[in-house]
Amino acid sequence: MRAHRYDSVMDPTLRDLYQLGVSRRELLAHAAALAAIPTLDRAATSMIAPAFRSDPFTMGVASGDPDHLGFVIWTRLAPEPFAAGGGMPPKAVEVRWEIAADESMSKVLARGTELATPQLGHSVHVEVEGLQADRWYYYRFRAGDAESPIGRARTLPAPDADAAQVTFAVTTCQNWEQGLYTAYEQMRRDAPDLVFHLGDYIYEYEAGRNGKVRTHHGGEIDSLEDYRMRHAQYRSDPLLQAMHASCPWFVTWDDHEFDNNCADRVSEQAGVDPRAFLTRRQNAYQAYYEAMPLRRRSLPRGPHLQLYRKASFGRLAEFFVLDGRQYRTNQPNNDRRSPINEAALDPRQTMLGAEQRAWLKQGLIGSRARWNVLAQQVMMGMVGVPSGDDPAPRYSMDQWPGYAGERMQLMQFLKDRRVPNPVVLTGDIHSNWCNELRVDDRRHDDPVIAAEFVATSLSSGGNGYDRHSGYDAMLAANPCVKFHNRQRGYLRCSVTKHSWTTDFVVMDQVEKPGGEATRRARLTLEAGSALVQSD
Ligand code: FE
Ligand code: CA
């Protein structure tokens, strides 16, 4: 009877655990862990004005998820980011915040107090509201007698506003060990309205695994403290901090925020206990929330975190930020490069999950925007490469070709519903790509439905190089590819009613300080056509 009672109130993952034969005692422990995530009520134990022996704002400040009324401002108190608890007392601490119209913070427009609690790693997420649409603002925090750096954020134009232009950067894959974040200096000079981070914000690997220029702390991360410290280490980079402080970001994750090539609750390694894997996922997701400027809707519930969401930049662009990891079915064909076979075309294969897919389609039908942008993780372009003596092209099963049925359906949907100007933004594969997407990219004469811009890694992989030896053969075999390059960098996009411009910004090197950024290519779209034009 008790079991029945738990079953009826249980969240779906708990129910799954129960069906896996997890004991009631373990289940209750798990439920208690979920309940430990605090509400935002004022705790009686708060310390109003702690005296910090060193600066608690070691991770800087950030803003994110803007709309036309406001945005999230974020910080995390950690005077000793690599000590247990970040060097904070195990108590809630009051943090004051201010929003101003000017950089010197003299015209304060709004202020308030928020609690930083030990349950959430003393992170602070303030959802500022009631601001004017389409304006830049400044913000800062105070805790005790310590003062944070000043950050800059902006609201979006009202959803029905006739916005003239938006500029944004697209970044992804910033392995700490493999390269420096010099590219963020150029990005800051570009002064974009927004940044999209498409995942692999951290890597979970142990120290030295990819060691080229600097080293992770500790082993492969697993516990909540491990994930917190890894985020703290990445966020200690002054160039990354400065970029976060300069404009709002929309972040989404890929696999390495948790575990390489994970799919829902399936590890890339065989034989991992699903219970241990879900506990690890809960740790990873909580630390991610704590580290990112996310709204309260993304507060984790055990091993669940609502990350997919959309934003309107007036009538100019609708951004759909997707989560291609949390809900996906396992990669088919043992995640090995394979032909697009029955397993990949199986209608049960899903990258998005039924709920997110329905939400996306609904949003696309309802969109009144000129450009409809899918900001997501893995490549949609179906790029086949031969393997050994076998001339039949093989495709990555971790990318959309492993979910080819759903991908083709989505393309068909964009075509049938005449969704205006769909554009896909992608990360993950540590190289630059521009692809023209069809329902089936192997049918070269079919109409092009959308353009895809794949951002290279910011640092992952080290310096890289421009072209590999198989470049010409790859292009000849895959006419959907319009551009490809394997250096480090990011995308700089500028969008008006009439045109879309993507600059592929690349670094000459990222393994030593002083790397130089250049524009390797500029590719454009005219509104009304998905055919990519090069300068
Ligand atoms: Fe990566
Ligand atoms: Ca990845």
Coordinates of C-alpha atoms and ligand atoms in Angstrom, one line a residue:
M1 CA 0.0 0.0 0.0
R2 CA 2.8 2.3 0.9
A3 CA 4.5 1.5 -2.4
H4 CA 1.3 2.4 -4.2
R5 CA 1.1 5.7 -2.4
Y6 CA 4.6 6.6 -3.4
D7 CA 4.0 5.4 -6.9
S8 CA 1.1 7.8 -7.3
V9 CA 2.9 10.9 -6.2
M10 CA 6.3 10.1 -7.6
D11 CA 8.0 12.0 -10.2
P12 CA 8.5 9.9 -13.3
T13 CA 12.2 9.3 -12.7
L14 CA 11.5 8.1 -9.2
R15 CA 8.9 5.8 -10.6
D16 CA 11.5 4.4 -13.1
L17 CA 13.9 3.9 -10.2
Y18 CA 11.2 2.1 -8.3
Q19 CA 10.7 -0.2 -11.3
L20 CA 14.4 -0.8 -11.4
G21 CA 14.1 -2.4 -8.0
V22 CA 15.5 0.5 -5.9
S23 CA 14.6 0.0 -2.3
R24 CA 12.1 2.2 -0.5
R25 CA 14.9 3.4 1.8
E26 CA 17.0 4.5 -1.2
L27 CA 13.9 6.1 -2.8
L28 CA 13.2 8.1 0.3
A29 CA 16.8 9.3 0.5
H30 CA 16.5 10.4 -3.1
A31 CA 13.3 12.2 -2.4
A32 CA 14.9 13.9 0.5
A33 CA 17.7 15.1 -1.7
L34 CA 15.1 16.6 -4.0
A35 CA 13.4 18.3 -1.1
A36 CA 16.8 19.8 0.0
I37 CA 16.7 22.2 -2.9
P38 CA 15.5 25.3 -1.1
T39 CA 12.6 27.5 -1.7
L40 CA 13.4 31.2 -1.9
D41 CA 11.8 31.9 1.5
R42 CA 13.9 33.8 3.9
A43 CA 15.8 31.4 6.1
A44 CA 15.9 32.1 9.8
T45 CA 19.6 31.4 9.9
S46 CA 20.6 34.0 7.3
M47 CA 23.7 36.1 8.1
I48 CA 23.0 39.6 7.1
A49 CA 26.5 41.0 6.9
P50 CA 29.3 38.4 6.8
A51 CA 32.8 39.7 6.9
F52 CA 34.7 38.1 4.1
R53 CA 38.4 37.6 4.5
S54 CA 38.8 37.6 0.7
D55 CA 36.7 38.6 -2.3
P56 CA 33.6 36.4 -2.5
F57 CA 32.9 37.4 -6.2
T58 CA 35.6 35.1 -7.6
M59 CA 33.3 34.0 -10.4
G60 CA 32.3 37.4 -11.5
V61 CA 28.7 38.3 -12.6
A62 CA 26.5 37.3 -15.5
S63 CA 23.1 38.0 -17.0
G64 CA 20.9 35.8 -19.1
D65 CA 17.5 34.8 -20.5
P66 CA 16.4 38.3 -21.3
D67 CA 12.9 39.2 -22.4
H68 CA 11.3 42.6 -23.1
L69 CA 10.6 43.2 -19.3
G70 CA 13.9 42.1 -17.8
F71 CA 16.6 39.4 -17.4
V72 CA 18.3 37.3 -14.8
I73 CA 21.3 38.6 -13.0
W74 CA 23.6 36.0 -11.5
T75 CA 26.6 35.6 -9.2
R76 CA 27.9 33.0 -6.9
L77 CA 29.7 33.6 -3.6
A78 CA 32.8 31.6 -3.2
P79 CA 35.8 33.3 -1.6
E80 CA 37.7 30.0 -1.8
P81 CA 36.2 28.4 -4.9
F82 CA 38.3 25.2 -4.6
A83 CA 37.6 24.6 -0.9
A84 CA 34.6 22.6 0.3
G85 CA 31.6 24.8 0.3
G86 CA 33.5 27.5 -1.7
G87 CA 34.9 28.8 1.6
M88 CA 31.4 30.0 2.6
P89 CA 29.8 29.3 6.0
P90 CA 27.0 26.7 5.8
K91 CA 24.4 29.4 6.2
A92 CA 22.2 31.6 4.0
V93 CA 23.7 35.0 3.2
E94 CA 21.9 38.1 2.1
V95 CA 23.0 39.6 -1.2
R96 CA 21.9 43.0 -2.3
W97 CA 21.5 43.9 -6.0
E98 CA 21.1 47.1 -8.0
I99 CA 20.1 48.0 -11.5
A100 CA 21.2 51.3 -13.0
A101 CA 20.8 53.1 -16.3
D102 CA 24.5 54.2 -16.3
E103 CA 27.8 52.5 -16.1
S104 CA 28.8 54.4 -12.9
M105 CA 25.7 53.0 -11.2
S106 CA 24.7 56.6 -10.1
K107 CA 21.1 56.4 -11.5
V108 CA 19.8 53.3 -9.6
L109 CA 16.4 52.2 -11.1
A110 CA 15.8 49.1 -9.0
R111 CA 17.3 47.3 -6.0
G112 CA 16.5 44.3 -3.8
T113 CA 17.8 41.5 -1.7
E114 CA 18.1 37.9 -2.4
L115 CA 19.3 34.9 -0.3
A116 CA 22.4 32.9 -1.3
T117 CA 21.9 29.5 0.3
P118 CA 24.4 26.7 0.9
Q119 CA 21.9 24.3 -0.7
L120 CA 22.4 26.0 -4.0
G121 CA 26.1 26.6 -3.6
H122 CA 25.5 30.3 -2.6
S123 CA 24.5 31.1 -6.1
V124 CA 22.2 34.1 -6.7
H125 CA 19.6 34.3 -9.5
V126 CA 17.5 37.4 -9.6
E127 CA 14.8 37.7 -12.1
V128 CA 14.7 41.5 -12.7
E129 CA 11.3 42.7 -14.1
G130 CA 9.6 46.0 -14.9
L131 CA 12.4 47.4 -17.0
Q132 CA 11.9 49.1 -20.4
A133 CA 12.1 47.1 -23.5
D134 CA 15.1 47.3 -25.9
R135 CA 17.5 49.1 -23.4
W136 CA 20.9 48.5 -22.0
Y137 CA 21.3 48.4 -18.2
Y138 CA 24.0 47.9 -15.6
Y139 CA 24.0 45.8 -12.4
R140 CA 26.1 44.9 -9.4
F141 CA 25.8 42.9 -6.2
R142 CA 26.9 43.5 -2.6
A143 CA 27.4 40.9 0.2
G144 CA 28.6 42.2 3.6
D145 CA 31.2 44.8 2.7
A146 CA 32.2 43.2 -0.6
E147 CA 31.1 44.6 -4.0
S148 CA 31.0 42.7 -7.3
P149 CA 32.2 43.9 -10.6
I150 CA 29.6 45.8 -12.7
G151 CA 27.8 43.9 -15.4
R152 CA 26.0 45.1 -18.5
A153 CA 22.7 43.5 -19.7
R154 CA 19.9 44.4 -22.0
T155 CA 16.2 43.8 -22.5
L156 CA 14.8 42.6 -25.8
P157 CA 12.4 44.6 -27.9
A158 CA 8.7 44.0 -27.2
P159 CA 7.5 40.8 -28.9
D160 CA 5.4 42.8 -31.4
A161 CA 8.0 45.5 -32.0
D162 CA 9.4 46.2 -35.4
A163 CA 13.1 45.6 -34.4
A164 CA 15.6 46.7 -37.0
Q165 CA 18.7 44.6 -36.2
V166 CA 20.1 42.0 -33.8
T167 CA 23.7 41.0 -33.4
F168 CA 24.8 37.9 -31.5
A169 CA 27.7 35.5 -31.0
V170 CA 27.5 31.7 -31.0
T171 CA 30.1 29.9 -28.9
T172 CA 30.5 26.3 -27.7
C173 CA 33.1 23.7 -26.5
Q174 CA 35.6 25.4 -24.2
N175 CA 37.8 22.6 -22.9
W176 CA 40.0 24.2 -20.3
E177 CA 43.0 22.0 -20.8
Q178 CA 43.1 22.3 -24.6
G179 CA 43.2 26.1 -25.2
L180 CA 43.0 29.6 -23.9
Y181 CA 39.8 31.7 -24.2
T182 CA 41.5 34.5 -26.2
A183 CA 38.6 34.5 -28.7
Y184 CA 36.3 36.0 -26.0
E185 CA 38.5 39.2 -26.2
Q186 CA 37.5 39.7 -29.9
M187 CA 33.9 38.7 -29.1
R188 CA 33.8 41.5 -26.5
R189 CA 35.1 44.0 -29.0
D190 CA 32.3 42.9 -31.3
A191 CA 29.8 44.1 -28.6
P192 CA 27.0 41.7 -29.5
D193 CA 23.5 42.1 -28.1
L194 CA 23.5 38.5 -27.0
V195 CA 25.6 35.4 -26.7
F196 CA 24.3 31.8 -27.3
H197 CA 26.4 29.1 -25.7
L198 CA 25.5 25.7 -27.2
G199 CA 27.1 23.4 -24.8
D200 CA 30.3 21.8 -23.5
Y201 CA 30.7 24.8 -21.2
I202 CA 32.8 22.5 -19.0
Y203 CA 34.4 19.1 -19.6
E204 CA 34.0 16.3 -17.0
Y205 CA 37.4 14.7 -17.6
E206 CA 40.1 14.1 -15.1
A207 CA 43.2 16.3 -14.8
G208 CA 45.7 15.8 -17.6
R209 CA 43.5 13.8 -20.0
N210 CA 43.5 16.6 -22.6
G211 CA 46.3 18.6 -21.0
K212 CA 47.8 21.0 -23.5
V213 CA 47.9 24.4 -22.0
R214 CA 46.4 24.1 -18.5
T215 CA 45.1 21.4 -16.2
H216 CA 41.8 20.5 -14.6
H217 CA 41.7 20.2 -10.8
G218 CA 41.1 16.6 -9.7
G219 CA 39.7 13.4 -11.2
E220 CA 36.7 12.8 -13.5
I221 CA 33.9 14.7 -11.8
D222 CA 31.0 12.9 -10.1
S223 CA 29.9 14.5 -6.8
L224 CA 28.0 17.8 -6.5
E225 CA 31.2 19.4 -5.0
D226 CA 33.2 18.0 -8.0
Y227 CA 30.9 19.6 -10.5
R228 CA 30.7 22.9 -8.6
M229 CA 34.5 23.1 -8.5
R230 CA 34.9 22.4 -12.2
H231 CA 32.4 25.2 -13.0
A232 CA 34.3 27.4 -10.6
Q233 CA 37.6 26.6 -12.3
Y234 CA 36.2 27.4 -15.8
R235 CA 34.5 30.6 -14.5
S236 CA 37.7 31.8 -12.9
D237 CA 39.0 32.7 -16.4
P238 CA 39.0 36.5 -16.6
L239 CA 38.2 36.6 -20.4
L240 CA 35.1 34.4 -19.9
Q241 CA 34.0 36.4 -16.9
A242 CA 34.4 39.7 -18.9
M243 CA 32.3 38.3 -21.7
H244 CA 29.6 37.2 -19.3
A245 CA 29.6 40.7 -17.8
S246 CA 29.2 42.4 -21.1
C247 CA 25.9 41.1 -22.4
P248 CA 23.2 38.5 -21.6
W249 CA 23.7 34.9 -22.6
F250 CA 21.3 32.1 -23.5
V251 CA 23.0 28.9 -22.5
T252 CA 22.1 25.3 -23.2
W253 CA 24.1 22.2 -22.5
D254 CA 25.4 19.3 -24.5
D255 CA 27.0 16.2 -23.2
H256 CA 30.1 17.2 -21.3
E257 CA 28.3 19.3 -18.7
F258 CA 27.4 15.8 -17.5
D259 CA 29.1 12.9 -19.3
N260 CA 30.5 12.4 -22.8
N261 CA 27.8 11.3 -25.3
C262 CA 25.2 10.7 -22.7
A263 CA 21.7 10.1 -23.8
D264 CA 18.9 10.6 -21.2
R265 CA 19.8 8.1 -18.5
V266 CA 22.2 6.0 -20.6
S267 CA 26.0 6.3 -20.1
E268 CA 28.4 6.0 -23.0
Q269 CA 30.2 3.2 -21.0
A270 CA 28.5 -0.1 -20.8
G271 CA 27.5 -1.5 -17.4
V272 CA 27.1 1.7 -15.5
D273 CA 24.4 1.3 -12.8
P274 CA 21.5 3.5 -13.9
R275 CA 20.9 4.6 -10.3
A276 CA 24.4 5.8 -9.9
F277 CA 24.2 7.5 -13.3
L278 CA 21.0 9.3 -12.3
T279 CA 22.5 10.5 -9.0
R280 CA 25.5 11.8 -11.0
R281 CA 23.2 13.5 -13.4
Q282 CA 21.4 15.2 -10.5
N283 CA 24.8 16.5 -9.3
A284 CA 25.7 17.8 -12.8
Y285 CA 22.3 19.4 -13.4
Q286 CA 22.3 21.2 -10.0
A287 CA 25.8 22.5 -10.4
Y288 CA 24.9 23.7 -13.9
Y289 CA 21.9 25.6 -12.6
E290 CA 24.0 27.1 -9.9
A291 CA 26.6 28.3 -12.3
M292 CA 24.4 29.8 -15.0
P293 CA 22.1 32.9 -15.3
L294 CA 18.9 30.8 -15.6
R295 CA 15.4 31.6 -14.6
R296 CA 13.6 29.9 -11.8
R297 CA 11.7 27.7 -14.3
S298 CA 15.1 25.9 -14.7
L299 CA 15.5 25.2 -11.0
P300 CA 16.4 21.5 -11.1
R301 CA 14.1 18.8 -9.7
G302 CA 16.4 15.9 -8.9
P303 CA 17.8 14.7 -12.2
H304 CA 15.5 16.9 -14.3
L305 CA 16.1 20.5 -15.4
Q306 CA 13.9 22.5 -17.8
L307 CA 16.3 24.1 -20.2
Y308 CA 14.4 24.4 -23.5
R309 CA 12.8 27.8 -23.9
K310 CA 12.2 30.5 -26.5
A311 CA 12.7 34.2 -26.8
S312 CA 11.4 36.9 -29.2
F313 CA 13.6 39.7 -30.4
G314 CA 10.6 41.7 -31.5
R315 CA 9.2 40.5 -34.8
L316 CA 12.7 40.2 -36.2
A317 CA 13.7 36.8 -34.7
E318 CA 12.3 34.0 -32.6
F319 CA 15.0 32.0 -30.8
F320 CA 14.2 28.4 -29.8
V321 CA 16.9 27.2 -27.4
L322 CA 16.7 23.4 -27.5
D323 CA 17.9 20.6 -25.2
G324 CA 19.0 17.6 -27.3
R325 CA 20.5 15.6 -24.4
Q326 CA 18.1 15.2 -21.6
Y327 CA 15.3 13.5 -23.5
R328 CA 17.0 11.7 -26.3
T329 CA 16.8 8.0 -26.8
N330 CA 20.1 6.1 -26.9
Q331 CA 22.3 6.5 -30.0
P332 CA 21.6 3.7 -32.5
N333 CA 24.1 1.3 -34.0
N334 CA 26.2 1.4 -30.8
D335 CA 27.0 5.0 -31.4
R336 CA 29.4 4.0 -34.3
R337 CA 29.5 5.8 -37.6
S338 CA 26.9 3.9 -39.7
P339 CA 24.7 4.2 -42.8
I340 CA 21.4 5.8 -42.2
N341 CA 19.7 2.5 -41.7
E342 CA 16.5 1.2 -40.1
A343 CA 17.7 1.8 -36.6
A344 CA 18.4 5.5 -37.3
L345 CA 15.1 5.9 -39.1
D346 CA 13.1 4.1 -36.4
P347 CA 10.3 6.5 -35.5
R348 CA 10.9 5.7 -31.8
Q349 CA 14.3 7.3 -32.1
T350 CA 14.1 10.9 -30.7
M351 CA 16.6 13.7 -30.0
L352 CA 14.0 16.1 -28.5
G353 CA 11.5 13.8 -26.8
A354 CA 7.7 14.0 -27.6
E355 CA 7.0 16.9 -25.2
Q356 CA 9.8 19.2 -26.4
R357 CA 9.0 18.3 -30.1
A358 CA 5.4 19.3 -29.6
W359 CA 6.3 22.5 -27.9
L360 CA 8.8 23.4 -30.7
K361 CA 6.2 22.7 -33.4
Q362 CA 3.6 24.7 -31.6
G363 CA 6.0 27.6 -31.2
L364 CA 7.0 27.5 -34.9
I365 CA 3.4 27.6 -36.0
G366 CA 2.7 30.5 -33.7
S367 CA 5.8 32.5 -34.5
R368 CA 5.3 35.8 -36.3
A369 CA 9.0 36.4 -36.6
R370 CA 10.9 37.0 -39.8
W371 CA 13.7 34.6 -38.8
N372 CA 13.1 31.4 -36.8
V373 CA 16.2 30.2 -35.2
L374 CA 16.9 26.8 -33.6
A375 CA 19.8 27.1 -31.2
Q376 CA 20.8 23.6 -30.4
Q377 CA 23.6 21.1 -30.0
V378 CA 24.5 18.6 -32.7
M379 CA 24.8 18.9 -36.5
M380 CA 21.7 18.5 -38.6
G381 CA 23.5 18.4 -41.9
M382 CA 23.8 14.8 -43.1
V383 CA 27.5 14.6 -43.9
G384 CA 28.6 11.2 -44.9
V385 CA 32.2 9.9 -44.8
P386 CA 33.5 6.7 -46.3
S387 CA 35.0 4.2 -43.9
G388 CA 38.1 2.1 -44.9
D389 CA 37.5 0.3 -48.2
D390 CA 33.8 0.7 -47.9
P391 CA 32.7 3.5 -50.2
A392 CA 29.2 3.7 -48.6
P393 CA 29.0 6.9 -46.6
R394 CA 28.7 6.6 -42.8
Y395 CA 27.2 9.1 -40.5
S396 CA 27.6 10.2 -36.9
M397 CA 25.0 8.4 -34.7
D398 CA 25.4 11.0 -31.9
Q399 CA 24.3 13.7 -34.3
W400 CA 20.9 14.1 -36.0
P401 CA 21.6 11.4 -38.6
G402 CA 21.3 8.9 -35.7
Y403 CA 17.8 10.4 -35.3
A404 CA 17.2 10.7 -39.0
G405 CA 13.4 9.9 -38.9
E406 CA 12.7 12.7 -36.5
R407 CA 15.1 15.1 -38.3
M408 CA 13.4 14.5 -41.7
Q409 CA 10.0 14.9 -40.1
L410 CA 11.1 18.2 -38.6
M411 CA 12.4 19.5 -42.0
Q412 CA 9.2 18.3 -43.7
F413 CA 7.2 20.2 -41.0
L414 CA 9.2 23.5 -41.7
K415 CA 8.5 23.0 -45.3
D416 CA 4.8 22.1 -45.1
R417 CA 4.0 24.9 -42.6
R418 CA 6.1 27.4 -44.5
V419 CA 7.9 28.5 -41.3
P420 CA 9.6 31.7 -42.4
N421 CA 13.4 31.6 -42.8
P422 CA 14.4 28.8 -40.5
V423 CA 18.0 28.9 -39.4
V424 CA 19.8 26.2 -37.3
L425 CA 22.7 27.1 -35.0
T426 CA 24.9 24.2 -33.8
G427 CA 27.9 23.4 -31.7
D428 CA 29.5 20.1 -30.6
I429 CA 31.9 19.1 -33.3
H430 CA 34.8 21.4 -32.9
S431 CA 34.8 22.6 -36.5
N432 CA 33.0 25.3 -38.6
W433 CA 30.3 24.3 -41.0
C434 CA 27.7 25.9 -43.1
N435 CA 25.2 23.5 -44.5
E436 CA 22.1 23.7 -46.6
L437 CA 19.4 21.4 -45.1
R438 CA 16.9 19.4 -47.1
V439 CA 14.4 16.8 -45.9
D440 CA 17.0 14.3 -46.9
D441 CA 20.4 15.9 -47.6
R442 CA 21.4 12.9 -49.7
R443 CA 18.8 13.9 -52.4
H444 CA 20.8 16.8 -53.8
D445 CA 18.0 18.0 -56.1
D446 CA 15.4 18.4 -53.4
P447 CA 14.6 22.0 -52.3
V448 CA 16.7 23.6 -49.5
I449 CA 14.6 24.3 -46.5
A450 CA 16.9 25.8 -43.9
A451 CA 20.5 27.0 -43.4
E452 CA 22.7 25.6 -40.7
F453 CA 25.7 27.4 -39.2
V454 CA 27.9 25.2 -37.0
A455 CA 30.2 27.1 -34.6
T456 CA 33.6 25.7 -34.0
S457 CA 34.9 25.1 -30.5
L458 CA 36.2 28.1 -28.6
S459 CA 39.2 26.1 -27.3
S460 CA 38.5 22.3 -27.5
G461 CA 41.0 20.5 -29.6
G462 CA 43.8 23.1 -29.4
N463 CA 44.9 25.2 -32.4
G464 CA 43.4 23.1 -35.1
Y465 CA 44.0 23.8 -38.8
D466 CA 42.2 25.3 -41.8
R467 CA 41.5 22.3 -44.0
H468 CA 42.1 18.6 -43.7
S469 CA 43.5 16.4 -46.5
G470 CA 40.1 14.9 -47.4
Y471 CA 38.4 18.3 -47.7
D472 CA 37.8 18.3 -51.5
A473 CA 36.5 14.7 -51.5
M474 CA 34.2 15.5 -48.5
L475 CA 32.8 18.6 -50.3
A476 CA 32.3 16.7 -53.5
A477 CA 30.5 13.8 -51.8
N478 CA 28.3 16.2 -49.7
P479 CA 27.0 19.1 -51.7
C480 CA 25.0 20.3 -48.7
V481 CA 28.2 21.6 -47.2
K482 CA 29.0 25.2 -48.2
F483 CA 31.9 25.9 -45.9
H484 CA 34.1 23.9 -43.5
N485 CA 37.1 24.8 -41.4
R486 CA 38.9 23.3 -38.4
Q487 CA 40.3 26.2 -36.5
R488 CA 39.1 27.6 -33.1
G489 CA 36.8 30.6 -32.8
Y490 CA 33.1 31.5 -32.8
L491 CA 30.2 32.8 -35.0
R492 CA 29.3 36.5 -35.3
C493 CA 25.8 37.0 -36.6
S494 CA 24.0 40.1 -37.7
V495 CA 20.4 39.9 -38.7
T496 CA 18.0 42.4 -40.3
K497 CA 14.6 42.1 -41.9
H498 CA 16.3 41.6 -45.2
S499 CA 19.4 39.6 -44.6
W500 CA 21.3 37.3 -42.3
T501 CA 25.1 37.5 -42.1
T502 CA 27.3 34.9 -40.4
D503 CA 31.0 35.7 -39.9
F504 CA 33.2 32.7 -39.1
V505 CA 35.8 34.2 -36.7
V506 CA 38.9 32.0 -36.3
M507 CA 42.0 32.2 -34.1
D508 CA 45.5 31.7 -35.5
Q509 CA 46.2 29.9 -32.3
V510 CA 44.8 29.3 -28.8
E511 CA 47.6 27.4 -27.1
K512 CA 49.6 30.6 -26.1
P513 CA 48.4 34.0 -25.1
G514 CA 48.1 36.6 -27.8
G515 CA 46.2 34.7 -30.4
E516 CA 44.8 36.8 -33.2
A517 CA 41.2 36.7 -34.5
T518 CA 40.4 37.0 -38.2
R519 CA 37.2 36.6 -40.2
R520 CA 37.8 33.4 -42.1
A521 CA 34.5 33.5 -44.1
R522 CA 31.3 35.5 -44.4
L523 CA 28.2 33.7 -45.5
T524 CA 24.8 35.4 -46.0
L525 CA 21.2 34.6 -46.5
E526 CA 18.5 36.8 -48.1
A527 CA 15.2 36.7 -46.3
G528 CA 12.9 34.4 -48.3
S529 CA 15.6 32.0 -49.5
A530 CA 17.5 29.3 -47.6
L531 CA 20.3 29.2 -50.2
V532 CA 23.6 30.3 -48.7
Q533 CA 25.6 33.0 -50.5
S534 CA 29.3 33.6 -49.9
D535 CA 31.0 36.9 -50.1
Ligands
FE1 FE 32.9 19.6 -27.2
CA2 CA 29.6 17.5 -27.3

